[in-house]
Amino acid sequence: MIGLDGVSAQALSDVIGAIYDCALNPQLWATTCRRIADLCESTAGGICVHDMRHVQNDQLFVFGYEQTFLEKLGENYARTPMAAADIVAEVGHVSALSMNDLDELLESRFYRDILQPHGLQDIIWFPALRTGGRMASMHASRTEKVQRYQQIDIDLFKLLSPHVCRALTISDALDLRTLRSEMLERTFDMLAVGVFLTARDGRVVYMNETAERQIKTGNAVSVVGNRIFPTDVAARAALSAAIDQASREDVDMSGHSLAIPDVDGAGYIATLLPVDRGQRSGILAPFAASVAVFMKDPAEVPMMPGEAFARLYKLTGGELRVLMSLAQGLGAKEAADMLGIGEPTVRSHLQRIFAKTNTTRQADLLRLLQSSSPPLLPAQQAVS
């Protein structure tokens, strides 16, 4: 592994190993978040979980922040640049406040009322998990006593982000607090992700109900000779080699992912995790398993509100924030007040949105947005 300037290869390797340990013991995130922040000389950090359904923002394993800051951030999270950027960004995409228009940031209410009073000047983060109505992101921040994040810090987070994303995906899928109970198999069967547990020789020793359904379709993967058998020849060879490598104690394949295409051009993403080492061996001992293979259909991940529209028309996070504010019936001045930015900035964003969507009036723009929203089911309409 090649180290970045100022960060040794060994330090990176140690932190990545610690990240995958968190997949099976989430309480280790507290220490690991500190180690990640230390690598990029940050004074605070942690993991944020935002629940879109219940409009809640929970800070997990955080350190270095004043409680009043966390409370303010939680109350205003939906209107922050981070929330807007995460709706548009892919999982794992690294952002920093300093990467955007600095003048716009400094004039914003978010900076004046939330960051500046607590001595903070920059935040670096990436969305790490998106399931249903929840989104989790990892973040770190710097005070005004040090310079804003530079490209080397962005590169470091880009290197770590795929490992954090895989570890959180595995941890979220397994829900280890339940796995440690006697309802292990029932928990597996409730998962929306396919779980295949294999022995050291590649034999399948367990499949959950989702995995069995994936096998029955036969389009992307089946079981032949009691082994996972992808339809695609290249994927078949790659998966077999990856399982073999993951079974070896001298090879670290934690979180290794493979594409498993089907005959129609779609398919699954397979993530591998060795499970016969350390704490993992105790958790899955009843299955005598060596490797866990998680099969997930990426098309099943639901989109966040406004996400599809923003991606279709290539809106920025700032433009999407303005659009969603106007969609609530606010005028330009009210939207500016709510977002904590200047009214000219709102109008500038709106003109760029008009250009991107080929509209000229706000009514036409909102009609276009409304027509792109999925219809509610009758039962949902009745509840609302």
CSV table of C-alpha atoms in Angstrom, one decimal:
chain,number,residue,atom,x,y,z
A,1,MET,CA,0.0,0.0,0.0
A,2,ILE,CA,1.4,3.4,-0.9
A,3,GLY,CA,1.3,6.1,1.7
A,4,LEU,CA,0.3,9.7,1.1
A,5,ASP,CA,2.7,12.5,1.9
A,6,GLY,CA,3.0,12.7,5.6
A,7,VAL,CA,1.1,9.5,6.2
A,8,SER,CA,3.0,6.2,6.2
A,9,ALA,CA,1.8,3.1,4.5
A,10,GLN,CA,1.8,1.2,7.8
A,11,ALA,CA,-0.4,3.9,9.4
A,12,LEU,CA,-2.9,3.6,6.6
A,13,SER,CA,-2.9,-0.1,6.7
A,14,ASP,CA,-3.5,-0.1,10.5
A,15,VAL,CA,-6.4,2.3,10.2
A,16,ILE,CA,-8.0,0.3,7.4
A,17,GLY,CA,-7.7,-2.8,9.5
A,18,ALA,CA,-9.4,-1.0,12.4
A,19,ILE,CA,-12.2,0.1,10.1
A,20,TYR,CA,-13.1,-3.5,9.2
A,21,ASP,CA,-12.9,-4.5,12.9
A,22,CYS,CA,-15.7,-2.0,13.4
A,23,ALA,CA,-18.0,-4.0,11.0
A,24,LEU,CA,-18.3,-6.7,13.7
A,25,ASN,CA,-18.0,-4.6,16.8
A,26,PRO,CA,-19.5,-1.1,16.1
A,27,GLN,CA,-18.4,0.2,19.5
A,28,LEU,CA,-14.9,0.3,18.0
A,29,TRP,CA,-16.0,3.2,15.8
A,30,ALA,CA,-15.3,5.6,18.8
A,31,THR,CA,-11.6,4.9,18.7
A,32,THR,CA,-11.4,4.5,14.9
A,33,CYS,CA,-13.1,7.8,14.2
A,34,ARG,CA,-10.4,9.4,16.4
A,35,ARG,CA,-7.6,7.6,14.5
A,36,ILE,CA,-9.0,8.8,11.1
A,37,ALA,CA,-9.3,12.3,12.4
A,38,ASP,CA,-5.7,12.2,13.7
A,39,LEU,CA,-4.5,11.2,10.2
A,40,CYS,CA,-5.8,14.4,8.8
A,41,GLU,CA,-5.0,16.6,11.8
A,42,SER,CA,-8.6,17.2,12.7
A,43,THR,CA,-9.8,18.3,16.1
A,44,ALA,CA,-13.2,16.7,16.1
A,45,GLY,CA,-15.2,14.1,14.1
A,46,GLY,CA,-17.6,11.1,14.2
A,47,ILE,CA,-20.4,9.5,12.4
A,48,CYS,CA,-23.8,11.2,11.7
A,49,VAL,CA,-27.0,9.2,11.1
A,50,HIS,CA,-29.8,11.2,9.6
A,51,ASP,CA,-33.3,9.7,9.6
A,52,MET,CA,-35.3,11.2,6.8
A,53,ARG,CA,-38.5,9.6,7.9
A,54,HIS,CA,-38.5,11.0,11.4
A,55,VAL,CA,-36.3,14.1,10.7
A,56,GLN,CA,-33.8,13.1,13.3
A,57,ASN,CA,-30.0,13.7,13.3
A,58,ASP,CA,-28.0,11.5,15.6
A,59,GLN,CA,-24.3,12.0,16.2
A,60,LEU,CA,-22.6,8.7,16.9
A,61,PHE,CA,-19.1,8.1,18.3
A,62,VAL,CA,-18.4,11.9,18.1
A,63,PHE,CA,-15.6,13.6,19.9
A,64,GLY,CA,-14.1,17.1,20.2
A,65,TYR,CA,-17.4,19.0,19.8
A,66,GLU,CA,-19.3,21.2,22.3
A,67,GLN,CA,-22.7,19.9,23.2
A,68,THR,CA,-24.3,23.2,22.2
A,69,PHE,CA,-22.8,22.8,18.7
A,70,LEU,CA,-24.2,19.3,18.3
A,71,GLU,CA,-27.6,20.4,19.4
A,72,LYS,CA,-27.6,23.3,16.9
A,73,LEU,CA,-26.3,21.1,14.1
A,74,GLY,CA,-29.1,18.5,14.8
A,75,GLU,CA,-31.8,21.2,14.8
A,76,ASN,CA,-30.6,22.7,11.5
A,77,TYR,CA,-29.1,19.7,9.7
A,78,ALA,CA,-31.7,19.6,6.9
A,79,ARG,CA,-30.7,23.1,5.9
A,80,THR,CA,-26.9,22.6,6.0
A,81,PRO,CA,-24.7,22.4,3.0
A,82,MET,CA,-23.8,18.8,4.1
A,83,ALA,CA,-27.4,17.6,3.9
A,84,ALA,CA,-27.9,19.1,0.5
A,85,ALA,CA,-24.6,17.8,-0.9
A,86,ASP,CA,-25.3,14.3,0.4
A,87,ILE,CA,-28.6,14.1,-1.5
A,88,VAL,CA,-26.8,14.7,-4.8
A,89,ALA,CA,-23.6,12.8,-4.0
A,90,GLU,CA,-22.9,9.2,-4.5
A,91,VAL,CA,-22.1,7.1,-1.4
A,92,GLY,CA,-18.4,7.5,-0.7
A,93,HIS,CA,-18.0,10.9,-2.4
A,94,VAL,CA,-15.8,13.1,-0.4
A,95,SER,CA,-16.7,16.8,0.2
A,96,ALA,CA,-15.3,19.7,2.2
A,97,LEU,CA,-16.9,23.0,2.9
A,98,SER,CA,-13.7,24.7,1.7
A,99,MET,CA,-14.2,23.0,-1.7
A,100,ASN,CA,-17.2,25.1,-2.5
A,101,ASP,CA,-17.7,28.9,-2.9
A,102,LEU,CA,-15.9,30.2,0.1
A,103,ASP,CA,-17.6,33.7,-0.1
A,104,GLU,CA,-21.1,32.0,-0.1
A,105,LEU,CA,-20.1,29.9,2.9
A,106,LEU,CA,-18.9,32.9,4.9
A,107,GLU,CA,-22.1,34.8,4.3
A,108,SER,CA,-24.3,31.9,5.2
A,109,ARG,CA,-26.3,31.6,8.4
A,110,PHE,CA,-24.9,28.2,8.8
A,111,TYR,CA,-21.4,29.6,9.1
A,112,ARG,CA,-22.3,32.7,11.2
A,113,ASP,CA,-24.7,31.0,13.6
A,114,ILE,CA,-23.3,27.5,13.9
A,115,LEU,CA,-19.7,27.1,12.9
A,116,GLN,CA,-18.1,30.5,13.8
A,117,PRO,CA,-19.5,30.7,17.4
A,118,HIS,CA,-17.8,27.4,18.2
A,119,GLY,CA,-14.5,28.2,16.5
A,120,LEU,CA,-15.0,25.8,13.6
A,121,GLN,CA,-14.0,26.8,10.0
A,122,ASP,CA,-14.1,23.7,7.9
A,123,ILE,CA,-15.7,20.2,7.8
A,124,ILE,CA,-14.8,17.3,5.6
A,125,TRP,CA,-17.2,14.4,5.1
A,126,PHE,CA,-18.7,11.7,2.9
A,127,PRO,CA,-22.0,9.8,2.8
A,128,ALA,CA,-21.1,6.3,3.9
A,129,LEU,CA,-24.4,4.4,4.0
A,130,ARG,CA,-27.9,5.0,2.5
A,131,THR,CA,-30.6,2.6,3.4
A,132,GLY,CA,-34.3,3.3,3.2
A,133,GLY,CA,-34.9,6.6,4.9
A,134,ARG,CA,-31.5,6.7,6.7
A,135,MET,CA,-28.3,8.2,5.7
A,136,ALA,CA,-25.0,7.9,7.6
A,137,SER,CA,-21.9,10.0,6.9
A,138,MET,CA,-18.4,10.2,8.5
A,139,HIS,CA,-17.0,13.6,9.2
A,140,ALA,CA,-14.1,15.5,10.7
A,141,SER,CA,-13.6,19.2,11.3
A,142,ARG,CA,-10.9,21.8,12.0
A,143,THR,CA,-10.9,24.9,14.1
A,144,GLU,CA,-9.9,28.4,13.1
A,145,LYS,CA,-6.5,27.8,14.6
A,146,VAL,CA,-5.4,25.6,11.6
A,147,GLN,CA,-5.7,25.9,7.8
A,148,ARG,CA,-8.7,24.7,5.9
A,149,TYR,CA,-8.6,21.2,4.4
A,150,GLN,CA,-6.2,20.8,1.4
A,151,GLN,CA,-6.1,18.4,-1.5
A,152,ILE,CA,-4.0,16.0,0.5
A,153,ASP,CA,-6.7,15.7,3.1
A,154,ILE,CA,-9.3,15.1,0.4
A,155,ASP,CA,-7.1,12.4,-1.1
A,156,LEU,CA,-6.8,10.7,2.3
A,157,PHE,CA,-10.6,10.6,2.9
A,158,LYS,CA,-11.0,9.3,-0.7
A,159,LEU,CA,-8.7,6.5,0.1
A,160,LEU,CA,-10.5,5.6,3.3
A,161,SER,CA,-14.1,6.2,2.2
A,162,PRO,CA,-14.7,2.9,0.4
A,163,HIS,CA,-13.5,0.9,3.4
A,164,VAL,CA,-15.7,2.8,5.8
A,165,CYS,CA,-18.7,2.4,3.4
A,166,ARG,CA,-18.2,-1.4,3.2
A,167,ALA,CA,-17.7,-1.7,7.0
A,168,LEU,CA,-20.9,0.2,7.7
A,169,THR,CA,-22.9,-1.7,5.1
A,170,ILE,CA,-21.8,-5.0,6.6
A,171,SER,CA,-22.5,-3.8,10.2
A,172,ASP,CA,-25.9,-2.4,9.2
A,173,ALA,CA,-26.8,-5.7,7.4
A,174,LEU,CA,-25.8,-7.9,10.2
A,175,ASP,CA,-27.1,-5.8,13.2
A,176,LEU,CA,-24.6,-7.5,15.5
A,177,ARG,CA,-26.6,-6.8,18.7
A,178,THR,CA,-29.2,-9.2,17.3
A,179,LEU,CA,-26.7,-11.6,15.9
A,180,ARG,CA,-25.2,-12.2,19.3
A,181,SER,CA,-28.5,-13.5,20.5
A,182,GLU,CA,-30.0,-17.0,19.9
A,183,MET,CA,-32.1,-15.6,17.0
A,184,LEU,CA,-29.1,-15.6,14.6
A,185,GLU,CA,-30.7,-17.5,11.8
A,186,ARG,CA,-34.0,-15.7,12.0
A,187,THR,CA,-32.1,-12.4,11.8
A,188,PHE,CA,-30.3,-13.5,8.6
A,189,ASP,CA,-33.6,-14.4,7.1
A,190,MET,CA,-35.0,-10.9,7.7
A,191,LEU,CA,-32.2,-9.2,5.8
A,192,ALA,CA,-32.8,-7.7,2.4
A,193,VAL,CA,-29.3,-8.6,1.4
A,194,GLY,CA,-28.4,-12.1,0.3
A,195,VAL,CA,-26.1,-13.8,2.8
A,196,PHE,CA,-24.0,-16.8,1.7
A,197,LEU,CA,-21.7,-18.4,4.3
A,198,THR,CA,-18.9,-20.6,2.9
A,199,ALA,CA,-16.4,-23.0,4.3
A,200,ARG,CA,-12.7,-22.8,3.6
A,201,ASP,CA,-13.1,-24.9,0.5
A,202,GLY,CA,-15.8,-22.7,-0.9
A,203,ARG,CA,-18.8,-25.0,0.0
A,204,VAL,CA,-21.9,-23.1,0.9
A,205,VAL,CA,-22.8,-24.0,4.5
A,206,TYR,CA,-25.7,-21.5,4.9
A,207,MET,CA,-28.0,-19.2,2.8
A,208,ASN,CA,-30.6,-16.9,4.1
A,209,GLU,CA,-34.0,-16.5,2.5
A,210,THR,CA,-32.9,-13.6,0.3
A,211,ALA,CA,-30.0,-15.6,-1.0
A,212,GLU,CA,-32.3,-18.5,-1.8
A,213,ARG,CA,-34.6,-16.1,-3.8
A,214,GLN,CA,-31.6,-14.8,-5.7
A,215,ILE,CA,-30.6,-18.4,-6.5
A,216,LYS,CA,-34.1,-19.2,-7.8
A,217,THR,CA,-34.1,-16.4,-10.3
A,218,GLY,CA,-31.0,-18.0,-11.9
A,219,ASN,CA,-30.2,-14.8,-13.9
A,220,ALA,CA,-27.0,-13.8,-12.0
A,221,VAL,CA,-26.0,-16.5,-9.6
A,222,SER,CA,-26.9,-20.1,-8.8
A,223,VAL,CA,-25.4,-23.0,-6.6
A,224,VAL,CA,-23.7,-25.8,-8.5
A,225,GLY,CA,-21.8,-28.5,-6.7
A,226,ASN,CA,-22.7,-26.8,-3.4
A,227,ARG,CA,-20.7,-23.7,-4.5
A,228,ILE,CA,-21.8,-20.2,-5.5
A,229,PHE,CA,-21.9,-20.2,-9.3
A,230,PRO,CA,-22.2,-16.8,-11.0
A,231,THR,CA,-23.7,-16.9,-14.5
A,232,ASP,CA,-20.9,-14.6,-15.9
A,233,VAL,CA,-17.8,-16.6,-16.5
A,234,ALA,CA,-15.4,-13.8,-15.5
A,235,ALA,CA,-17.3,-13.2,-12.3
A,236,ARG,CA,-17.4,-16.9,-11.5
A,237,ALA,CA,-13.6,-17.1,-11.7
A,238,ALA,CA,-13.1,-13.8,-9.7
A,239,LEU,CA,-15.5,-14.9,-7.0
A,240,SER,CA,-13.9,-18.3,-6.6
A,241,ALA,CA,-10.5,-16.8,-6.3
A,242,ALA,CA,-11.7,-14.1,-3.9
A,243,ILE,CA,-13.3,-16.7,-1.6
A,244,ASP,CA,-10.1,-18.8,-1.7
A,245,GLN,CA,-8.0,-15.8,-0.8
A,246,ALA,CA,-10.3,-14.6,1.9
A,247,SER,CA,-10.0,-18.1,3.5
A,248,ARG,CA,-6.3,-17.6,4.0
A,249,GLU,CA,-5.1,-16.1,7.2
A,250,ASP,CA,-2.2,-14.3,5.5
A,251,VAL,CA,-4.4,-12.4,3.1
A,252,ASP,CA,-6.7,-9.6,4.2
A,253,MET,CA,-9.7,-9.5,1.9
A,254,SER,CA,-12.0,-7.7,4.3
A,255,GLY,CA,-14.7,-5.7,2.5
A,256,HIS,CA,-13.5,-6.9,-1.0
A,257,SER,CA,-16.3,-6.3,-3.5
A,258,LEU,CA,-17.1,-7.8,-6.9
A,259,ALA,CA,-19.6,-7.2,-9.7
A,260,ILE,CA,-21.9,-10.2,-10.4
A,261,PRO,CA,-23.7,-9.3,-13.6
A,262,ASP,CA,-26.8,-11.1,-14.8
A,263,VAL,CA,-27.7,-12.0,-18.4
A,264,ASP,CA,-29.8,-8.8,-18.8
A,265,GLY,CA,-27.0,-6.4,-17.9
A,266,ALA,CA,-27.9,-5.8,-14.2
A,267,GLY,CA,-27.0,-8.1,-11.3
A,268,TYR,CA,-25.5,-7.9,-7.8
A,269,ILE,CA,-22.6,-6.4,-5.9
A,270,ALA,CA,-20.9,-9.1,-3.8
A,271,THR,CA,-18.9,-8.1,-0.7
A,272,LEU,CA,-16.7,-10.6,1.1
A,273,LEU,CA,-15.8,-10.8,4.7
A,274,PRO,CA,-13.6,-13.4,6.5
A,275,VAL,CA,-15.5,-14.6,9.5
A,276,ASP,CA,-13.2,-17.2,11.1
A,277,ARG,CA,-10.8,-14.7,12.7
A,278,GLY,CA,-10.9,-12.9,16.1
A,279,GLN,CA,-14.4,-12.0,17.4
A,280,ARG,CA,-15.9,-13.0,14.0
A,281,SER,CA,-15.2,-16.7,14.6
A,282,GLY,CA,-17.3,-16.7,17.8
A,283,ILE,CA,-20.2,-14.9,16.3
A,284,LEU,CA,-20.7,-17.3,13.4
A,285,ALA,CA,-19.2,-20.4,15.0
A,286,PRO,CA,-22.6,-22.3,14.7
A,287,PHE,CA,-22.3,-22.3,10.9
A,288,ALA,CA,-18.6,-23.4,10.8
A,289,ALA,CA,-18.1,-20.7,8.2
A,290,SER,CA,-14.9,-19.2,6.9
A,291,VAL,CA,-16.2,-16.5,4.5
A,292,ALA,CA,-19.4,-14.4,4.4
A,293,VAL,CA,-20.5,-13.3,0.9
A,294,PHE,CA,-23.1,-10.5,0.9
A,295,MET,CA,-25.1,-10.2,-2.4
A,296,LYS,CA,-27.0,-6.9,-2.8
A,297,ASP,CA,-29.0,-5.6,-5.8
A,298,PRO,CA,-27.9,-1.9,-6.1
A,299,ALA,CA,-31.2,-1.1,-7.8
A,300,GLU,CA,-33.1,-1.8,-4.6
A,301,VAL,CA,-31.6,1.2,-2.8
A,302,PRO,CA,-34.3,3.9,-2.7
A,303,MET,CA,-33.6,7.4,-3.6
A,304,MET,CA,-33.8,10.4,-1.2
A,305,PRO,CA,-36.3,13.2,-1.8
A,306,GLY,CA,-35.2,15.3,-4.9
A,307,GLU,CA,-32.3,13.0,-5.6
A,308,ALA,CA,-33.5,11.7,-8.9
A,309,PHE,CA,-34.5,15.2,-10.2
A,310,ALA,CA,-31.1,16.7,-9.1
A,311,ARG,CA,-29.1,13.9,-10.8
A,312,LEU,CA,-31.2,14.1,-14.0
A,313,TYR,CA,-30.6,17.9,-14.4
A,314,LYS,CA,-27.1,17.9,-12.8
A,315,LEU,CA,-28.1,20.3,-10.0
A,316,THR,CA,-25.5,21.2,-7.4
A,317,GLY,CA,-26.3,20.8,-3.7
A,318,GLY,CA,-26.8,24.5,-3.3
A,319,GLU,CA,-29.2,24.6,-6.3
A,320,LEU,CA,-31.2,21.7,-4.9
A,321,ARG,CA,-31.5,23.4,-1.5
A,322,VAL,CA,-33.0,26.5,-3.2
A,323,LEU,CA,-35.3,24.4,-5.3
A,324,MET,CA,-36.6,22.4,-2.4
A,325,SER,CA,-37.2,25.6,-0.4
A,326,LEU,CA,-39.2,27.1,-3.2
A,327,ALA,CA,-41.2,23.9,-3.5
A,328,GLN,CA,-42.4,24.5,0.0
A,329,GLY,CA,-44.1,27.7,-1.2
A,330,LEU,CA,-41.4,30.1,-0.1
A,331,GLY,CA,-40.4,33.2,-2.1
A,332,ALA,CA,-36.9,34.1,-2.8
A,333,LYS,CA,-36.5,36.3,0.3
A,334,GLU,CA,-38.1,33.7,2.6
A,335,ALA,CA,-35.9,31.0,1.1
A,336,ALA,CA,-32.8,33.1,1.6
A,337,ASP,CA,-33.8,33.7,5.3
A,338,MET,CA,-34.4,30.0,5.8
A,339,LEU,CA,-31.2,28.8,4.2
A,340,GLY,CA,-29.1,31.6,5.7
A,341,ILE,CA,-27.8,33.0,2.4
A,342,GLY,CA,-28.3,36.2,0.5
A,343,GLU,CA,-31.3,36.8,-1.7
A,344,PRO,CA,-29.1,37.5,-4.7
A,345,THR,CA,-27.5,34.1,-4.2
A,346,VAL,CA,-31.0,32.5,-4.2
A,347,ARG,CA,-31.8,34.3,-7.5
A,348,SER,CA,-28.5,33.3,-9.0
A,349,HIS,CA,-29.1,29.6,-8.1
A,350,LEU,CA,-32.6,29.9,-9.6
A,351,GLN,CA,-31.4,31.3,-12.9
A,352,ARG,CA,-28.9,28.4,-13.2
A,353,ILE,CA,-31.7,25.9,-12.4
A,354,PHE,CA,-33.9,27.5,-15.1
A,355,ALA,CA,-31.0,27.0,-17.6
A,356,LYS,CA,-30.4,23.4,-16.6
A,357,THR,CA,-34.1,22.4,-16.7
A,358,ASN,CA,-35.0,24.5,-19.8
A,359,THR,CA,-37.6,26.4,-17.9
A,360,THR,CA,-38.2,30.1,-17.7
A,361,ARG,CA,-40.7,30.5,-14.9
A,362,GLN,CA,-40.8,29.3,-11.3
A,363,ALA,CA,-44.3,27.8,-11.9
A,364,ASP,CA,-43.1,25.7,-14.8
A,365,LEU,CA,-40.0,24.6,-12.8
A,366,LEU,CA,-42.1,23.5,-9.8
A,367,ARG,CA,-44.6,21.7,-12.1
A,368,LEU,CA,-41.6,19.8,-13.6
A,369,LEU,CA,-40.4,18.9,-10.2
A,370,GLN,CA,-43.9,17.7,-9.1
A,371,SER,CA,-44.3,15.6,-12.2
A,372,SER,CA,-41.0,13.8,-11.4
A,373,SER,CA,-42.2,12.8,-7.9
A,374,PRO,CA,-43.5,9.3,-7.4
A,375,PRO,CA,-47.2,9.0,-6.7
A,376,LEU,CA,-48.3,8.0,-3.2
A,377,LEU,CA,-50.0,4.6,-2.7
A,378,PRO,CA,-53.7,4.9,-1.7
A,379,ALA,CA,-52.9,3.6,1.8
A,380,GLN,CA,-50.3,6.3,2.3
A,381,GLN,CA,-52.6,8.9,1.1
A,382,ALA,CA,-55.2,7.7,3.5
A,383,VAL,CA,-52.8,8.0,6.4
A,384,SER,CA,-51.7,11.5,5.4
